[in-house]
C-alpha cells in the first residue's frame, strides 16, 4: 500500500496537468516555430504542469511499480483479482 500523501500528490499533479494542458500545447507549438517569447513563457509554467511528472499508479492500492496500463492496476492486484475470477476474460494459468 502506497503512502496516502504520495497518491494525493500524484492526483494534484494530474489536476495541474489538465489545467495547463491547452496553454502548454499552444506554447510548445509556438516554441517549435522558433518564438523565443513562447520558450520564456513555457519556463514560467509550474513544473508539475508537465505530463511527465505524473506517475502511473494502481487505482486499488497506489503501487507505482508493475503498473499495467491496459487494466489500470498493478501486477500484484491483477494476479489477485485474476485468481478470484474478478477480471472478465482472464483465466488463471500456472503462474
Tab-separated table of C-alpha atoms in Angstrom:
chain	number	residue	atom	x	y	z
A	1	UNK	CA	0.000	0.000	0.000
A	2	UNK	CA	1.409	3.350	-1.031
A	3	UNK	CA	1.517	6.251	1.353
A	4	UNK	CA	-1.612	8.341	1.073
A	5	UNK	CA	0.466	11.502	0.646
A	6	UNK	CA	2.132	10.096	-2.477
A	7	UNK	CA	-1.214	9.179	-4.026
A	8	UNK	CA	-2.663	12.613	-3.214
A	9	UNK	CA	0.415	14.386	-4.599
A	10	UNK	CA	0.051	12.448	-7.833
A	11	UNK	CA	-3.651	13.363	-8.084
A	12	UNK	CA	-2.730	17.014	-7.565
A	13	UNK	CA	-0.204	16.739	-10.401
A	14	UNK	CA	-2.851	15.222	-12.692
A	15	UNK	CA	-5.166	18.165	-11.998
A	16	UNK	CA	-2.345	20.627	-12.706
A	17	UNK	CA	-1.545	18.894	-15.998
A	18	UNK	CA	-5.205	19.112	-17.048
A	19	UNK	CA	-5.402	22.771	-16.029
A	20	UNK	CA	-2.396	23.863	-18.093
A	21	UNK	CA	-2.697	21.373	-20.992
A	22	UNK	CA	-4.155	23.772	-23.561
A	23	UNK	CA	-1.789	26.640	-22.703
A	24	UNK	CA	1.211	24.312	-22.660
A	25	UNK	CA	0.327	22.811	-26.065
A	26	UNK	CA	-0.070	26.258	-27.604
A	27	UNK	CA	3.251	27.483	-26.169
A	28	UNK	CA	5.082	24.336	-27.308
A	29	UNK	CA	3.743	24.784	-30.829
A	30	UNK	CA	4.897	28.408	-30.896
A	31	UNK	CA	8.286	27.373	-29.467
A	32	UNK	CA	8.744	24.790	-32.221
A	33	UNK	CA	8.332	27.573	-34.759
A	34	UNK	CA	11.163	29.491	-33.092
A	35	UNK	CA	9.267	32.019	-30.968
A	36	UNK	CA	11.647	32.967	-28.140
A	37	UNK	CA	8.877	34.556	-26.076
A	38	UNK	CA	6.998	31.257	-26.069
A	39	UNK	CA	10.077	29.482	-24.743
A	40	UNK	CA	10.339	32.009	-21.925
A	41	UNK	CA	6.621	31.703	-21.110
A	42	UNK	CA	6.891	27.923	-21.136
A	43	UNK	CA	9.596	28.167	-18.492
A	44	UNK	CA	7.269	30.175	-16.241
A	45	UNK	CA	4.636	27.417	-16.102
A	46	UNK	CA	4.665	25.226	-12.977
A	47	UNK	CA	6.903	22.188	-13.264
A	48	UNK	CA	4.028	19.926	-12.309
A	49	UNK	CA	2.180	21.119	-15.426
A	50	UNK	CA	4.324	18.723	-17.445
A	51	UNK	CA	2.678	15.339	-18.131
A	52	UNK	CA	5.946	13.531	-17.496
A	53	UNK	CA	5.710	14.442	-13.800
A	54	UNK	CA	2.621	12.239	-13.356
A	55	UNK	CA	3.333	8.703	-12.205
A	56	UNK	CA	1.145	5.764	-13.227
A	57	UNK	CA	-0.248	4.217	-10.051
A	58	UNK	CA	-2.522	1.293	-9.273
A	59	UNK	CA	-6.076	2.517	-8.716
A	60	UNK	CA	-6.657	0.000	-5.942
A	61	UNK	CA	-3.573	0.250	-3.740
A	62	UNK	CA	-1.485	3.091	-5.221
A	63	UNK	CA	1.509	0.913	-6.115
A	64	UNK	CA	3.772	2.783	-8.580
A	65	UNK	CA	5.688	-0.167	-9.996
A	66	UNK	CA	4.492	-3.087	-12.053
A	67	UNK	CA	1.653	-0.969	-13.471
A	68	UNK	CA	-0.407	-2.498	-16.290
A	69	UNK	CA	-1.858	0.287	-18.450
A	70	UNK	CA	-4.497	-1.901	-20.074
A	71	UNK	CA	-6.152	-2.600	-16.723
A	72	UNK	CA	-5.042	0.426	-14.682
A	73	UNK	CA	-3.800	-1.743	-11.818
A	74	UNK	CA	-0.522	-3.210	-10.609
A	75	UNK	CA	0.641	-6.724	-11.389
A	76	UNK	CA	0.086	-7.770	-7.766
A	77	UNK	CA	-3.574	-6.724	-7.788
A	78	UNK	CA	-4.024	-8.161	-11.295
A	79	UNK	CA	-2.841	-11.543	-10.112
A	80	UNK	CA	-5.052	-11.422	-7.040
A	81	UNK	CA	-8.163	-10.385	-8.993
A	82	UNK	CA	-7.479	-12.892	-11.773
A	83	UNK	CA	-7.214	-15.668	-9.193
A	84	UNK	CA	-10.595	-14.652	-7.776
A	85	UNK	CA	-12.112	-14.555	-11.277
A	86	UNK	CA	-12.950	-10.855	-10.988
A	87	UNK	CA	-11.355	-9.879	-14.319
A	88	UNK	CA	-13.527	-10.995	-17.255
A	89	UNK	CA	-11.744	-12.913	-19.994
A	90	UNK	CA	-8.698	-13.777	-17.886
A	91	UNK	CA	-8.137	-17.356	-16.793
A	92	UNK	CA	-5.605	-18.425	-14.246
A	93	UNK	CA	-2.793	-20.465	-15.664
A	94	UNK	CA	0.241	-21.928	-13.943
A	95	UNK	CA	1.952	-18.853	-12.557
